[in-house]
PDB file of C-alpha atoms and ligand atoms in Angstrom:
ATOM      1  CA  MET A   1      92.180 137.135 -60.042  1.00 93.00           C
ATOM      2  CA  ILE A   2      91.596 134.679 -62.822  1.00 97.00           C
ATOM      3  CA  ILE A   3      93.866 131.644 -62.387  1.00 97.00           C
ATOM      4  CA  ALA A   4      95.642 130.366 -65.536  1.00 98.00           C
ATOM      5  CA  LYS A   5      96.092 126.661 -65.376  1.00 98.00           C
ATOM      6  CA  SER A   6      99.416 124.762 -66.276  1.00 98.00           C
ATOM      7  CA  ALA A   7      99.662 121.969 -68.561  1.00 98.00           C
ATOM      8  CA  LYS A   8      99.814 119.652 -65.604  1.00 98.00           C
ATOM      9  CA  ASP A   9      96.595 121.229 -64.035  1.00 98.00           C
ATOM     10  CA  LEU A  10      94.957 121.036 -67.297  1.00 98.00           C
ATOM     11  CA  ASP A  11      95.449 117.161 -67.376  1.00 98.00           C
ATOM     12  CA  LYS A  12      93.805 116.916 -64.052  1.00 98.00           C
ATOM     13  CA  MET A  13      90.965 119.189 -65.293  1.00 98.00           C
ATOM     14  CA  ARG A  14      90.639 116.828 -68.178  1.00 98.00           C
ATOM     15  CA  ASP A  15      90.389 113.762 -65.757  1.00 98.00           C
ATOM     16  CA  VAL A  16      87.680 115.259 -63.533  1.00 99.00           C
ATOM     17  CA  GLY A  17      85.965 116.533 -66.513  1.00 99.00           C
ATOM     18  CA  GLU A  18      85.683 113.085 -68.077  1.00 98.00           C
ATOM     19  CA  LEU A  19      84.670 111.505 -64.720  1.00 98.00           C
ATOM     20  CA  ILE A  20      81.746 113.952 -64.107  1.00 99.00           C
ATOM     21  CA  ALA A  21      80.771 113.594 -67.786  1.00 99.00           C
ATOM     22  CA  GLU A  22      80.391 109.732 -67.397  1.00 98.00           C
ATOM     23  CA  VAL A  23      78.179 110.393 -64.313  1.00 99.00           C
ATOM     24  CA  ARG A  24      76.007 112.769 -66.250  1.00 99.00           C
ATOM     25  CA  GLU A  25      75.662 110.376 -69.082  1.00 98.00           C
ATOM     26  CA  SER A  26      74.550 107.656 -66.739  1.00 98.00           C
ATOM     27  CA  LEU A  27      71.904 109.767 -65.131  1.00 98.00           C
ATOM     28  CA  ARG A  28      70.712 110.735 -68.754  1.00 98.00           C
ATOM     29  CA  GLY A  29      70.053 107.056 -69.310  1.00 98.00           C
ATOM     30  CA  MET A  30      67.962 106.775 -66.068  1.00 98.00           C
ATOM     31  CA  VAL A  31      65.538 109.600 -66.525  1.00 98.00           C
ATOM     32  CA  GLU A  32      62.033 108.418 -67.114  1.00 98.00           C
ATOM     33  CA  PRO A  33      58.637 108.739 -65.642  1.00 99.00           C
ATOM     34  CA  GLY A  34      58.487 107.198 -62.245  1.00 98.00           C
ATOM     35  CA  ILE A  35      61.998 107.692 -61.159  1.00 99.00           C
ATOM     36  CA  SER A  36      62.627 110.192 -58.269  1.00 99.00           C
ATOM     37  CA  THR A  37      65.445 112.873 -58.310  1.00 99.00           C
ATOM     38  CA  MET A  38      66.602 111.171 -54.836  1.00 99.00           C
ATOM     39  CA  GLU A  39      67.280 108.107 -56.754  1.00 99.00           C
ATOM     40  CA  LEU A  40      69.165 109.972 -59.287  1.00 99.00           C
ATOM     41  CA  ASN A  41      71.048 111.853 -56.666  1.00 99.00           C
ATOM     42  CA  ASN A  42      72.016 108.510 -54.918  1.00 99.00           C
ATOM     43  CA  ALA A  43      73.253 106.922 -57.966  1.00 99.00           C
ATOM     44  CA  ALA A  44      75.373 110.109 -58.704  1.00 99.00           C
ATOM     45  CA  GLU A  45      76.817 110.078 -55.348  1.00 99.00           C
ATOM     46  CA  LYS A  46      77.705 106.445 -55.574  1.00 99.00           C
ATOM     47  CA  MET A  47      79.203 106.701 -59.019  1.00 98.00           C
ATOM     48  CA  MET A  48      81.437 109.697 -57.961  1.00 98.00           C
ATOM     49  CA  ARG A  49      82.699 107.899 -54.807  1.00 98.00           C
ATOM     50  CA  ASP A  50      83.240 104.777 -56.493  1.00 98.00           C
ATOM     51  CA  ALA A  51      85.484 106.620 -58.923  1.00 98.00           C
ATOM     52  CA  GLY A  52      87.309 107.964 -55.966  1.00 98.00           C
ATOM     53  CA  ALA A  53      86.006 111.316 -56.335  1.00 99.00           C
ATOM     54  CA  ILE A  54      84.138 113.795 -53.971  1.00 98.00           C
ATOM     55  CA  PRO A  55      80.737 115.004 -54.632  1.00 98.00           C
ATOM     56  CA  THR A  56      81.572 118.884 -54.608  1.00 98.00           C
ATOM     57  CA  PHE A  57      78.114 120.147 -53.980  1.00 98.00           C
ATOM     58  CA  ILE A  58      77.750 118.031 -50.502  1.00 98.00           C
ATOM     59  CA  GLY A  59      78.536 120.505 -47.858  1.00 98.00           C
ATOM     60  CA  TYR A  60      79.027 123.465 -50.246  1.00 98.00           C
ATOM     61  CA  HIS A  61      77.680 126.295 -48.225  1.00 98.00           C
ATOM     62  CA  GLY A  62      75.671 123.713 -46.454  1.00 98.00           C
ATOM     63  CA  PHE A  63      74.006 122.243 -49.602  1.00 98.00           C
ATOM     64  CA  PRO A  64      72.870 118.616 -48.617  1.00 98.00           C
ATOM     65  CA  TYR A  65      73.002 116.655 -51.962  1.00 98.00           C
ATOM     66  CA  ALA A  66      75.516 115.409 -54.475  1.00 98.00           C
ATOM     67  CA  ILE A  67      73.327 116.729 -57.463  1.00 99.00           C
ATOM     68  CA  CYS A  68      71.117 119.990 -57.865  1.00 98.00           C
ATOM     69  CA  ALA A  69      67.773 118.645 -59.539  1.00 99.00           C
ATOM     70  CA  SER A  70      65.498 121.300 -60.668  1.00 99.00           C
ATOM     71  CA  VAL A  71      62.155 120.430 -61.941  1.00 98.00           C
ATOM     72  CA  ASN A  72      60.012 122.500 -64.278  1.00 98.00           C
ATOM     73  CA  GLU A  73      59.721 126.008 -62.896  1.00 98.00           C
ATOM     74  CA  GLU A  74      62.756 125.264 -60.661  1.00 98.00           C
ATOM     75  CA  ILE A  75      65.616 127.068 -62.407  1.00 98.00           C
ATOM     76  CA  VAL A  76      68.909 125.654 -60.287  1.00 98.00           C
ATOM     77  CA  HIS A  77      69.862 124.348 -56.730  1.00 98.00           C
ATOM     78  CA  GLY A  78      66.871 122.308 -56.387  1.00 98.00           C
ATOM     79  CA  PHE A  79      66.858 119.620 -53.554  1.00 98.00           C
ATOM     80  CA  SER A  80      66.422 116.044 -54.562  1.00 98.00           C
ATOM     81  CA  LYS A  81      63.015 114.341 -53.513  1.00 98.00           C
ATOM     82  CA  THR A  82      61.341 111.119 -53.482  1.00 98.00           C
ATOM     83  CA  THR A  83      58.458 112.324 -55.470  1.00 98.00           C
ATOM     84  CA  PRO A  84      58.407 110.512 -58.822  1.00 98.00           C
ATOM     85  CA  LEU A  85      59.073 112.522 -62.088  1.00 99.00           C
ATOM     86  CA  LYS A  86      55.986 112.557 -64.098  1.00 98.00           C
ATOM     87  CA  GLU A  87      55.571 112.197 -67.969  1.00 98.00           C
ATOM     88  CA  GLY A  88      55.913 115.749 -69.314  1.00 98.00           C
ATOM     89  CA  ASP A  89      58.059 117.261 -66.676  1.00 99.00           C
ATOM     90  CA  ILE A  90      61.546 118.677 -67.654  1.00 99.00           C
ATOM     91  CA  VAL A  91      64.495 118.145 -65.065  1.00 99.00           C
ATOM     92  CA  SER A  92      67.901 119.846 -64.889  1.00 98.00           C
ATOM     93  CA  LEU A  93      70.487 117.812 -63.255  1.00 99.00           C
ATOM     94  CA  ASP A  94      73.505 119.749 -62.103  1.00 99.00           C
ATOM     95  CA  MET A  95      76.647 118.160 -60.716  1.00 99.00           C
ATOM     96  CA  ALA A  96      80.220 118.545 -59.890  1.00 99.00           C
ATOM     97  CA  ALA A  97      83.173 116.421 -58.713  1.00 99.00           C
ATOM     98  CA  THR A  98      86.429 116.898 -57.050  1.00 99.00           C
ATOM     99  CA  TYR A  99      89.271 114.635 -58.134  1.00 98.00           C
ATOM    100  CA  ASN A 100      93.055 114.947 -57.710  1.00 98.00           C
ATOM    101  CA  GLY A 101      92.375 118.463 -56.322  1.00 98.00           C
ATOM    102  CA  PHE A 102      90.440 119.754 -59.295  1.00 99.00           C
ATOM    103  CA  VAL A 103      86.695 120.425 -60.048  1.00 99.00           C
ATOM    104  CA  GLY A 104      84.456 119.360 -62.977  1.00 99.00           C
ATOM    105  CA  ASP A 105      81.040 121.088 -63.160  1.00 99.00           C
ATOM    106  CA  THR A 106      78.246 119.984 -65.587  1.00 99.00           C
ATOM    107  CA  ALA A 107      74.460 120.274 -66.231  1.00 99.00           C
ATOM    108  CA  MET A 108      71.854 119.173 -68.501  1.00 99.00           C
ATOM    109  CA  THR A 109      68.040 119.459 -68.898  1.00 99.00           C
ATOM    110  CA  LEU A 110      66.180 116.557 -69.832  1.00 99.00           C
ATOM    111  CA  PRO A 111      62.532 115.633 -71.019  1.00 99.00           C
ATOM    112  CA  VAL A 112      60.715 113.318 -68.683  1.00 99.00           C
ATOM    113  CA  GLY A 113      58.921 110.951 -71.304  1.00 98.00           C
ATOM    114  CA  GLU A 114      57.039 113.123 -73.886  1.00 98.00           C
ATOM    115  CA  ILE A 115      57.152 116.793 -73.473  1.00 99.00           C
ATOM    116  CA  THR A 116      55.661 119.694 -75.304  1.00 98.00           C
ATOM    117  CA  ASP A 117      57.165 121.331 -78.408  1.00 98.00           C
ATOM    118  CA  GLU A 118      57.400 124.314 -76.556  1.00 98.00           C
ATOM    119  CA  LEU A 119      59.609 122.752 -73.912  1.00 99.00           C
ATOM    120  CA  LYS A 120      61.643 120.844 -76.481  1.00 99.00           C
ATOM    121  CA  GLN A 121      62.495 124.063 -77.940  1.00 99.00           C
ATOM    122  CA  LEU A 122      63.558 125.676 -74.816  1.00 99.00           C
ATOM    123  CA  ILE A 123      65.908 123.018 -73.985  1.00 99.00           C
ATOM    124  CA  ARG A 124      67.175 122.885 -77.631  1.00 99.00           C
ATOM    125  CA  VAL A 125      67.975 126.654 -77.614  1.00 99.00           C
ATOM    126  CA  THR A 126      69.635 126.468 -74.086  1.00 99.00           C
ATOM    127  CA  GLU A 127      71.872 123.870 -75.480  1.00 98.00           C
ATOM    128  CA  GLU A 128      72.694 125.978 -78.578  1.00 98.00           C
ATOM    129  CA  CYS A 129      73.254 129.102 -76.402  1.00 99.00           C
ATOM    130  CA  LEU A 130      75.811 126.931 -74.444  1.00 99.00           C
ATOM    131  CA  GLU A 131      77.409 125.906 -77.447  1.00 98.00           C
ATOM    132  CA  LEU A 132      77.638 129.453 -78.657  1.00 98.00           C
ATOM    133  CA  GLY A 133      78.933 130.588 -75.372  1.00 98.00           C
ATOM    134  CA  ILE A 134      81.696 127.866 -75.560  1.00 98.00           C
ATOM    135  CA  GLN A 135      82.699 129.307 -79.171  1.00 98.00           C
ATOM    136  CA  ALA A 136      83.163 132.522 -77.791  1.00 98.00           C
ATOM    137  CA  ALA A 137      85.488 131.362 -75.094  1.00 98.00           C
ATOM    138  CA  ARG A 138      88.770 131.927 -77.042  1.00 98.00           C
ATOM    139  CA  ALA A 139      92.013 133.603 -76.315  1.00 98.00           C
ATOM    140  CA  ASN A 140      92.033 137.345 -76.759  1.00 98.00           C
ATOM    141  CA  ASN A 141      88.156 137.587 -76.845  1.00 98.00           C
ATOM    142  CA  ARG A 142      86.622 139.201 -73.579  1.00 98.00           C
ATOM    143  CA  VAL A 143      84.163 137.467 -70.981  1.00 98.00           C
ATOM    144  CA  GLY A 144      81.575 139.928 -72.354  1.00 98.00           C
ATOM    145  CA  ASP A 145      81.577 138.120 -75.709  1.00 98.00           C
ATOM    146  CA  ILE A 146      80.480 134.912 -74.039  1.00 98.00           C
ATOM    147  CA  GLY A 147      77.490 136.598 -72.532  1.00 98.00           C
ATOM    148  CA  TRP A 148      76.669 138.379 -75.778  1.00 98.00           C
ATOM    149  CA  ALA A 149      76.838 135.060 -77.654  1.00 98.00           C
ATOM    150  CA  VAL A 150      74.472 133.657 -75.337  1.00 98.00           C
ATOM    151  CA  GLN A 151      72.245 136.613 -74.965  1.00 98.00           C
ATOM    152  CA  GLN A 152      71.673 137.388 -78.607  1.00 98.00           C
ATOM    153  CA  HIS A 153      70.543 133.688 -79.306  1.00 98.00           C
ATOM    154  CA  ALA A 154      68.291 133.353 -76.483  1.00 98.00           C
ATOM    155  CA  GLU A 155      66.675 136.894 -77.271  1.00 98.00           C
ATOM    156  CA  LYS A 156      65.722 135.654 -80.743  1.00 98.00           C
ATOM    157  CA  TYR A 157      63.214 133.459 -79.027  1.00 98.00           C
ATOM    158  CA  GLY A 158      62.081 135.772 -76.375  1.00 98.00           C
ATOM    159  CA  TYR A 159      63.363 133.685 -73.438  1.00 98.00           C
ATOM    160  CA  GLY A 160      64.096 135.337 -70.064  1.00 98.00           C
ATOM    161  CA  ILE A 161      67.603 135.125 -69.534  1.00 98.00           C
ATOM    162  CA  VAL A 162      68.371 134.604 -65.777  1.00 98.00           C
ATOM    163  CA  ARG A 163      70.560 137.546 -64.471  1.00 98.00           C
ATOM    164  CA  ASP A 164      70.688 136.492 -60.634  1.00 98.00           C
ATOM    165  CA  TYR A 165      73.124 133.395 -61.514  1.00 98.00           C
ATOM    166  CA  THR A 166      75.899 133.099 -63.589  1.00 98.00           C
ATOM    167  CA  GLY A 167      78.786 130.884 -64.974  1.00 98.00           C
ATOM    168  CA  HIS A 168      82.307 131.074 -63.476  1.00 99.00           C
ATOM    169  CA  GLY A 169      85.908 130.215 -63.447  1.00 98.00           C
ATOM    170  CA  ILE A 170      86.714 126.746 -62.466  1.00 99.00           C
ATOM    171  CA  GLY A 171      89.755 124.942 -61.197  1.00 98.00           C
ATOM    172  CA  ARG A 172      90.772 123.799 -57.689  1.00 98.00           C
ATOM    173  CA  GLN A 173      87.770 125.715 -56.441  1.00 98.00           C
ATOM    174  CA  MET A 174      84.374 125.192 -58.057  1.00 98.00           C
ATOM    175  CA  HIS A 175      83.788 128.986 -58.287  1.00 98.00           C
ATOM    176  CA  GLU A 176      86.709 131.000 -59.246  1.00 98.00           C
ATOM    177  CA  ALA A 177      86.871 134.312 -61.012  1.00 98.00           C
ATOM    178  CA  PRO A 178      85.534 135.499 -63.411  1.00 98.00           C
ATOM    179  CA  GLN A 179      81.721 135.522 -63.181  1.00 98.00           C
ATOM    180  CA  ILE A 180      80.480 134.513 -66.440  1.00 98.00           C
ATOM    181  CA  ALA A 181      76.836 136.299 -67.254  1.00 98.00           C
ATOM    182  CA  ASN A 182      74.514 135.012 -69.568  1.00 98.00           C
ATOM    183  CA  TYR A 183      74.164 138.400 -71.059  1.00 98.00           C
ATOM    184  CA  GLY A 184      76.887 141.039 -71.801  1.00 98.00           C
ATOM    185  CA  ARG A 185      78.433 143.470 -74.439  1.00 98.00           C
ATOM    186  CA  PRO A 186      81.001 142.323 -76.917  1.00 98.00           C
ATOM    187  CA  GLY A 187      84.529 143.571 -76.210  1.00 98.00           C
ATOM    188  CA  THR A 188      83.718 144.077 -72.557  1.00 98.00           C
ATOM    189  CA  ARG A 189      85.022 142.694 -69.162  1.00 98.00           C
ATOM    190  CA  GLU A 190      88.263 140.656 -68.629  1.00 98.00           C
ATOM    191  CA  LYS A 191      90.492 139.544 -71.581  1.00 98.00           C
ATOM    192  CA  ILE A 192      90.420 135.706 -72.041  1.00 98.00           C
ATOM    193  CA  ARG A 193      93.856 133.945 -72.055  1.00 98.00           C
ATOM    194  CA  VAL A 194      95.151 130.427 -72.690  1.00 98.00           C
ATOM    195  CA  GLY A 195      94.937 128.125 -69.506  1.00 98.00           C
ATOM    196  CA  TYR A 196      91.876 129.705 -68.259  1.00 98.00           C
ATOM    197  CA  CYS A 197      89.061 127.276 -67.308  1.00 99.00           C
ATOM    198  CA  PHE A 198      85.335 128.292 -67.325  1.00 99.00           C
ATOM    199  CA  ALA A 199      82.053 126.819 -66.389  1.00 99.00           C
ATOM    200  CA  ILE A 200      79.519 128.285 -68.846  1.00 99.00           C
ATOM    201  CA  GLU A 201      75.786 127.613 -67.884  1.00 98.00           C
ATOM    202  CA  PRO A 202      72.866 129.511 -69.648  1.00 99.00           C
ATOM    203  CA  MET A 203      69.623 129.424 -67.692  1.00 99.00           C
ATOM    204  CA  LEU A 204      66.696 130.341 -69.926  1.00 99.00           C
ATOM    205  CA  ASN A 205      63.197 130.832 -68.753  1.00 98.00           C
ATOM    206  CA  LEU A 206      59.842 130.446 -70.966  1.00 98.00           C
ATOM    207  CA  GLY A 207      58.730 133.497 -69.151  1.00 98.00           C
ATOM    208  CA  THR A 208      60.151 136.324 -66.927  1.00 98.00           C
ATOM    209  CA  HIS A 209      63.957 136.455 -66.210  1.00 98.00           C
ATOM    210  CA  GLU A 210      63.089 137.078 -62.554  1.00 98.00           C
ATOM    211  CA  THR A 211      63.706 134.590 -59.864  1.00 98.00           C
ATOM    212  CA  ARG A 212      62.814 133.957 -56.269  1.00 98.00           C
ATOM    213  CA  THR A 213      64.133 131.390 -53.811  1.00 98.00           C
ATOM    214  CA  LEU A 214      62.064 128.970 -51.758  1.00 98.00           C
ATOM    215  CA  SER A 215      61.895 128.599 -48.037  1.00 98.00           C
ATOM    216  CA  ASP A 216      64.315 125.719 -48.145  1.00 98.00           C
ATOM    217  CA  LYS A 217      66.858 128.739 -48.774  1.00 98.00           C
ATOM    218  CA  TRP A 218      68.337 126.974 -51.981  1.00 98.00           C
ATOM    219  CA  THR A 219      65.892 125.999 -54.687  1.00 98.00           C
ATOM    220  CA  VAL A 220      65.614 128.958 -57.154  1.00 98.00           C
ATOM    221  CA  VAL A 221      62.402 129.103 -59.249  1.00 98.00           C
ATOM    222  CA  THR A 222      61.033 131.502 -61.852  1.00 98.00           C
ATOM    223  CA  LEU A 223      59.036 134.335 -60.449  1.00 98.00           C
ATOM    224  CA  ASP A 224      56.028 133.679 -62.743  1.00 98.00           C
ATOM    225  CA  GLY A 225      56.116 129.748 -62.296  1.00 98.00           C
ATOM    226  CA  LYS A 226      57.002 129.051 -66.042  1.00 98.00           C
ATOM    227  CA  PRO A 227      59.377 126.467 -66.871  1.00 99.00           C
ATOM    228  CA  SER A 228      63.245 126.783 -67.000  1.00 99.00           C
ATOM    229  CA  ALA A 229      66.148 124.987 -68.802  1.00 99.00           C
ATOM    230  CA  HIS A 230      69.939 124.925 -67.932  1.00 98.00           C
ATOM    231  CA  ALA A 231      72.813 123.431 -69.492  1.00 99.00           C
ATOM    232  CA  GLU A 232      76.515 123.688 -68.769  1.00 99.00           C
ATOM    233  CA  HIS A 233      80.080 122.483 -69.641  1.00 99.00           C
ATOM    234  CA  SER A 234      83.330 123.170 -68.069  1.00 99.00           C
ATOM    235  CA  LEU A 235      85.962 124.056 -70.640  1.00 99.00           C
ATOM    236  CA  ALA A 236      89.643 125.014 -71.057  1.00 98.00           C
ATOM    237  CA  VAL A 237      90.913 127.889 -73.212  1.00 98.00           C
ATOM    238  CA  THR A 238      93.724 126.417 -75.445  1.00 98.00           C
ATOM    239  CA  ALA A 239      95.648 127.990 -78.163  1.00 98.00           C
ATOM    240  CA  ASP A 240      93.613 125.815 -80.623  1.00 96.00           C
ATOM    241  CA  GLY A 241      90.368 127.196 -79.182  1.00 97.00           C
ATOM    242  CA  PRO A 242      87.902 126.063 -76.544  1.00 98.00           C
ATOM    243  CA  GLU A 243      88.211 122.514 -75.162  1.00 98.00           C
ATOM    244  CA  ILE A 244      85.199 120.892 -73.465  1.00 98.00           C
ATOM    245  CA  LEU A 245      86.287 119.258 -70.598  1.00 98.00           C
ATOM    246  CA  THR A 246      83.067 117.561 -69.516  1.00 99.00           C
ATOM    247  CA  LEU A 247      82.717 115.098 -72.287  1.00 98.00           C
ATOM    248  CA  THR A 248      83.055 111.442 -72.117  1.00 98.00           C
ATOM    249  CA  LYS A 249      85.845 109.856 -74.081  1.00 98.00           C
ATOM    250  CA  GLU A 250      83.234 108.737 -76.735  1.00 98.00           C
ATOM    251  CA  GLN A 251      81.789 112.257 -76.966  1.00 98.00           C
ATOM    252  CA  LYS A 252      85.265 113.679 -77.393  1.00 97.00           C
ATOM    253  CA  LYS A 253      85.745 111.477 -80.215  1.00 97.00           C
ATOM    254  CA  LEU A 254      82.302 112.354 -82.030  1.00 97.00           C
ATOM    255  CA  ARG A 255      83.032 116.044 -81.271  1.00 96.00           C
ATOM    256  CA  ALA A 256      86.560 116.080 -82.823  1.00 94.00           C
ATOM    257  CA  ALA A 257      85.100 114.163 -85.926  1.00 95.00           C
ATOM    258  CA  LYS A 258      82.340 116.785 -86.201  1.00 92.00           C
ATOM    259  CA  MET A 259      84.649 119.878 -85.822  1.00 88.00           C
ATOM    260  CA  SER A 260      87.137 118.627 -88.465  1.00 89.00           C
ATOM    261  CA  ALA A 261      84.283 117.735 -91.044  1.00 84.00           C
TER     262      ALA A 261
HETATM  263 MG1   MG B 301      78.484 125.777 -62.399  1.00 91.01          MG
END
């Protein structure tokens, strides 16, 4: 069952969304050659706890870290490591916090120093797919419309669209119904209603869409070893359209200005 959120719930979703967005933006400013994902993880955990929030990932089905840090061919659920990131790497940082009983979930993929044009495009298109998916998350649309919006854009570039992992409903639980695949047919699946909250998260691969899981039982990598990018926002479906929850106050202002221009 998809749980529609009340106005009160939505305010709490906004609070936790902003909180985790602040953490994400702090990490964005830290990523550079030489820093390790363990340092990023520790900083993220500290920021969440200092803000009075719980790092949702820690202990989730036994996951040991506050963030998922997935480098290059790692798609999602990567473990933080003390190995420094290198110039030319790309790193996906996925994080979630629980605050006042509600969860915010967000991810981004960042270049480490200078990266190739091929990787820049992969990251850019992943972000574009996220935006298109968000725009499809409107009342009276269907969940399949979101997947279709992501798929049709990713396919223009020939990217492998990860099928084994999906976006999801979000609220008091990190993972609520429905599953939100990054492919789909328009007009199919559940009808979208005001009050639904979703985490949309395209995962695009430079090569095959196929995945495998490493022996740590968590880290998901591309089957062909080619790089992968991932971007995620949590959003609320409102009567006025999709509202991204995982933006900082500053980003919300900028987005509102852009949308009304
Ligand atoms: Mg998620």
